PDB file of C-alpha atoms in Angstrom:
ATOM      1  CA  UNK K   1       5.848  14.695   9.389  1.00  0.00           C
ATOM      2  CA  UNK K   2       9.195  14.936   7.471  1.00  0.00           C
ATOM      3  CA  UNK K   3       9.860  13.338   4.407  1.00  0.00           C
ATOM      4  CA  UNK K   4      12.332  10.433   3.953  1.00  0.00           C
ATOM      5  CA  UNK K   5      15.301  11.468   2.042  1.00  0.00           C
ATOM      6  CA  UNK K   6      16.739   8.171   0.218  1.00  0.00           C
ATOM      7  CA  UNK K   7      19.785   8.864  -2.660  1.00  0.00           C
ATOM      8  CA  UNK K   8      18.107   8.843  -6.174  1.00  0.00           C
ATOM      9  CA  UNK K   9      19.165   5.567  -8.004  1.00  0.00           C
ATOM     10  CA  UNK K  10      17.267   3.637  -4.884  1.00  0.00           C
ATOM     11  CA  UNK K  11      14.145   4.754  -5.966  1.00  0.00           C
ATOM     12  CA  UNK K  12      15.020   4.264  -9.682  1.00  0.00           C
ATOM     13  CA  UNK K  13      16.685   0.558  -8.743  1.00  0.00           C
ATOM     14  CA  UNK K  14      13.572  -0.333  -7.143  1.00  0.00           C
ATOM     15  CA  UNK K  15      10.936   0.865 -10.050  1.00  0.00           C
ATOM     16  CA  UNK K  16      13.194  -0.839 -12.383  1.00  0.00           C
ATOM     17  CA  UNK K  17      13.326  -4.251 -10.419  1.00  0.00           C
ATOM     18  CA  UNK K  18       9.794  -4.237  -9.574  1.00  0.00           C
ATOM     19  CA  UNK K  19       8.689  -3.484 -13.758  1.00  0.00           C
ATOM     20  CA  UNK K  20      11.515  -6.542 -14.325  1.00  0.00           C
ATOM     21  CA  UNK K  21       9.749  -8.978 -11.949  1.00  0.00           C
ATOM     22  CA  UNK K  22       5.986  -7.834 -13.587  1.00  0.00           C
ATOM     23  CA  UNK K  23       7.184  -7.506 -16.840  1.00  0.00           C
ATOM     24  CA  UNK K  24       9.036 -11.317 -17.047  1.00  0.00           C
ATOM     25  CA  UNK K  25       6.573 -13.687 -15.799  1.00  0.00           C
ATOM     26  CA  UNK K  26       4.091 -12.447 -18.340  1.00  0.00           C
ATOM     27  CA  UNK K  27       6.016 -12.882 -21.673  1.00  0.00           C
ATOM     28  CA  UNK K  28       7.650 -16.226 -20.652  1.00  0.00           C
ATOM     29  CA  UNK K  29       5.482 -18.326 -18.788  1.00  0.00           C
ATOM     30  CA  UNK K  30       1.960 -18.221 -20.929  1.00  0.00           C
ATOM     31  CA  UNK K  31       0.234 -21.262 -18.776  1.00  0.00           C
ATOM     32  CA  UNK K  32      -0.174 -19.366 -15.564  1.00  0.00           C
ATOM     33  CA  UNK K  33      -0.824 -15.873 -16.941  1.00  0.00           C
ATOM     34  CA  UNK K  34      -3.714 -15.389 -15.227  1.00  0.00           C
ATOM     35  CA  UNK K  35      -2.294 -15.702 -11.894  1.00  0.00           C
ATOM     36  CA  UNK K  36       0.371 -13.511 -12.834  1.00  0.00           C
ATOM     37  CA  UNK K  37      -2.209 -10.768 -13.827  1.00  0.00           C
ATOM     38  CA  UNK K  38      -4.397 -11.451 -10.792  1.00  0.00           C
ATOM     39  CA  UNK K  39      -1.830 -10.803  -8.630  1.00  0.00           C
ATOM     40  CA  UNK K  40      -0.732  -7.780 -10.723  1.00  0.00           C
ATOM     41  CA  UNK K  41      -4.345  -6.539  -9.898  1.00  0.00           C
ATOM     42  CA  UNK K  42      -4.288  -7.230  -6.456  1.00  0.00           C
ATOM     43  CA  UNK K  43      -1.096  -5.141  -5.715  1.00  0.00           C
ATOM     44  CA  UNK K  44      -2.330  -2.359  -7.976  1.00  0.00           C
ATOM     45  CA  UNK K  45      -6.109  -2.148  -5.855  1.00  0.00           C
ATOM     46  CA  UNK K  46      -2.963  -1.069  -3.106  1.00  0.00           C
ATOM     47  CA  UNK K  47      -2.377   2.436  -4.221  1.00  0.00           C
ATOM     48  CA  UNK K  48      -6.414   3.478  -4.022  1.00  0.00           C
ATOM     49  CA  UNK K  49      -5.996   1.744  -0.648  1.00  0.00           C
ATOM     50  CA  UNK K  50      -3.007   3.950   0.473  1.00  0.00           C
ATOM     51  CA  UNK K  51      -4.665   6.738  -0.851  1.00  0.00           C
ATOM     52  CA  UNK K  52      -8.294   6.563   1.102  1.00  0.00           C
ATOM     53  CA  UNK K  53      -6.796   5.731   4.332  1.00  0.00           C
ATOM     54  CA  UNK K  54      -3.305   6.158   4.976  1.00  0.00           C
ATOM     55  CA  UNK K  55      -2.330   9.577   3.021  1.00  0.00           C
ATOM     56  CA  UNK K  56      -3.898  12.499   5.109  1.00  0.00           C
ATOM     57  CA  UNK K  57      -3.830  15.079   2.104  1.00  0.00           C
ATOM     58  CA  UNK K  58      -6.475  12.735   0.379  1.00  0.00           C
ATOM     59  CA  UNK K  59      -8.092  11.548   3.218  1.00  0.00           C
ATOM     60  CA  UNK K  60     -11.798  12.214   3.443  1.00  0.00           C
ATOM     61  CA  UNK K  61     -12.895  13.646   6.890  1.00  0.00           C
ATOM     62  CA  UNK K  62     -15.039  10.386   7.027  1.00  0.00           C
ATOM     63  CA  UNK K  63     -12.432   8.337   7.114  1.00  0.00           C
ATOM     64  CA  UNK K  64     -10.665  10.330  10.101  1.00  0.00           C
ATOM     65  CA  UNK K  65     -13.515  10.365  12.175  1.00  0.00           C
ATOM     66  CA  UNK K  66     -14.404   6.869  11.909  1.00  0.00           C
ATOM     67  CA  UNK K  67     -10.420   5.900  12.219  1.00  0.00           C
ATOM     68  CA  UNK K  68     -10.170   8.103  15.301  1.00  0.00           C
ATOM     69  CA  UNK K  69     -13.654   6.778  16.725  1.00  0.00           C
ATOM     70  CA  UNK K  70     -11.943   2.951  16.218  1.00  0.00           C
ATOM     71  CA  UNK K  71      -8.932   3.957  18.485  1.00  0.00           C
ATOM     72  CA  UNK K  72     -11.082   5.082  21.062  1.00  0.00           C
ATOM     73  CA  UNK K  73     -12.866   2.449  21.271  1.00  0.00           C
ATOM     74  CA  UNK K  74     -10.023  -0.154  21.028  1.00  0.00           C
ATOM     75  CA  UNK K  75      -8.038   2.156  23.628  1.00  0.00           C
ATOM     76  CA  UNK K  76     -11.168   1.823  25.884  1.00  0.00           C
ATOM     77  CA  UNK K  77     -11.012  -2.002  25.312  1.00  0.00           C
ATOM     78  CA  UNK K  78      -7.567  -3.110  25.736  1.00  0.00           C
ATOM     79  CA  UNK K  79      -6.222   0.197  28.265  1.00  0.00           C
ATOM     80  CA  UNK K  80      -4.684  -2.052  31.008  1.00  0.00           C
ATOM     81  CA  UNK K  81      -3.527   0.117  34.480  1.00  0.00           C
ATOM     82  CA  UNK K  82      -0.795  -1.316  36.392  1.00  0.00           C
TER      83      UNK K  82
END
């Protein structure tokens, strides 16, 4: 698989506008801080996520058999011939 080129100040705009939108909610609005952080928590339990199962460099070889074991089945289970 290739990597995606993308022009460096995307990458930078992004990291910037994503630490603004964290960053803001939690010094101005005190009375719903805990949502704020729970939702903080909840996108940050997505790297682990991405890590386990989606990047194949860090993938244990359980997780690739029992992904590759759930496509045959579901191939076997929704293969339609026409």
């Amino acid at each position: 698989m290739n990597d995606i080129l993308v022009w460096t100040p995307v990458p930078m705009v992004m990291i910037c506008s994503a630490l603004f939108l964290i960053t803001v909610p939690l010094v101005f609005v005190s009375v719903e801080r805990w949502y704020i952080l729970l939702g903080l928590i909840l996108v940050l339990t997505g790297a682990p996520v991405y890590l386990l199962l989606v990047h194949n460099k860090y993938r244990p070889a359980v997780f690739t058999r029992i992904s590759s074991m759930i496509t045959d089945v579901s191939n076997n289970i929704f293969y339609q011939q026409y």
